[in-house]
XYZ file of C-alpha atoms in Angstrom:
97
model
C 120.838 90.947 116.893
C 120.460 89.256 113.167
C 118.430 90.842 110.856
C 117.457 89.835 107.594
C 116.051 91.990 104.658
C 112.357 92.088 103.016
C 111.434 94.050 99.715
C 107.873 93.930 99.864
C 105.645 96.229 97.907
C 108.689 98.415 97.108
C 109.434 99.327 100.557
C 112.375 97.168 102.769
C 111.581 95.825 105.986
C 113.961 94.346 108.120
C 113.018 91.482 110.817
C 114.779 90.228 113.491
C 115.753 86.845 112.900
C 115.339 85.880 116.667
C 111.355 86.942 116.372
C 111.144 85.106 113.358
C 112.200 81.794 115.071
C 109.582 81.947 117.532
C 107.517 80.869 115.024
C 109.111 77.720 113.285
C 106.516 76.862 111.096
C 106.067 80.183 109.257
C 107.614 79.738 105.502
C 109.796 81.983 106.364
C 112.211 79.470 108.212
C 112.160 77.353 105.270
C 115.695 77.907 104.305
C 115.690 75.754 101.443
C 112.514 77.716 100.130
C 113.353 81.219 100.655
C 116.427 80.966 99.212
C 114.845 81.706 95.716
C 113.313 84.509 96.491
C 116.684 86.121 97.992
C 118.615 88.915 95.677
C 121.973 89.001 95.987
C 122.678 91.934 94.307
C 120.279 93.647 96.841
C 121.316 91.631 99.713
C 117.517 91.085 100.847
C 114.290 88.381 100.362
C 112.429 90.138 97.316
C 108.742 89.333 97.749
C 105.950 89.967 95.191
C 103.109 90.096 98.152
C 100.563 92.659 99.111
C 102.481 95.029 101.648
C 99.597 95.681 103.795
C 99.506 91.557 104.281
C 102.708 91.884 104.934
C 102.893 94.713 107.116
C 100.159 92.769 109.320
C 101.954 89.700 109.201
C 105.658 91.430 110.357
C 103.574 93.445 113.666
C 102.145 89.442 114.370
C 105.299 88.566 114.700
C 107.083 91.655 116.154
C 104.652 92.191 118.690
C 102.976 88.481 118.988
C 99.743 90.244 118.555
C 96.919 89.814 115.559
C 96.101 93.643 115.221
C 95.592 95.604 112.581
C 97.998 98.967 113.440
C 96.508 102.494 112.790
C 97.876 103.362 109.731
C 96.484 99.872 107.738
C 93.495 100.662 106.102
C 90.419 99.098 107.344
C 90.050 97.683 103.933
C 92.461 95.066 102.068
C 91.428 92.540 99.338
C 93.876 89.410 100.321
C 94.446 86.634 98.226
C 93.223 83.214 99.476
C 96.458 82.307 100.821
C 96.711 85.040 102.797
C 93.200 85.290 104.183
C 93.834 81.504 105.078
C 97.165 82.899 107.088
C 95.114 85.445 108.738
C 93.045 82.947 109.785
C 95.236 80.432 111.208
C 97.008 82.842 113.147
C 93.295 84.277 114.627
C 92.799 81.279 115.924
C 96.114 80.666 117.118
C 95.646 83.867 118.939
C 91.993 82.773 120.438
C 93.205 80.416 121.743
C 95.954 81.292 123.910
C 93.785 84.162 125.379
């Protein structure tokens, strides 16, 4: 398995490359993109997002499910991008159930 590195929030995350490709459209496969966001001295993506986005976005794609796990607070203030994320995956997920 390939995995690739995320500092988000101040805690590391790593993702399996093969889970992220299910999902070709997510910036995240935008090579040419991420590439400034990736610290070679660290060896991982460094990303100045809101974990708990984050965390919800990385058990999407782990688990292919839009959940919120236990231990996310009910609460989160997003920023518009990321509310509009949440959303497109919602009703990506409506849709195929």
């Amino acid at each position: 398995m390939n995995f690739e590195k995320y500092l988000v929030g101040g805690h590391v995350y790593e993702i399996n490359r093969d889970n992220l490709n299910k999902y070709p459209s997510l910036i995240f496969n935008n090579h040419d993109y991420m590439k400034q966001f990736y610290d070679k001295n660290r060896q991982c993506y460094c990303l100045a997002r809101n974990r708990s986005f984050f965390e919800l976005l990385m058990f999407y794609i782990n688990h292919g499910i839009l959940s919120r796990p236990n231990d996310l607070p009910l609460v989160n203030e997003f920023d518009s991008n990321e509310s509009n994320i949440i959303s497109i995956f919602s009703r990506s997920y409506i849709s195929q159930n």
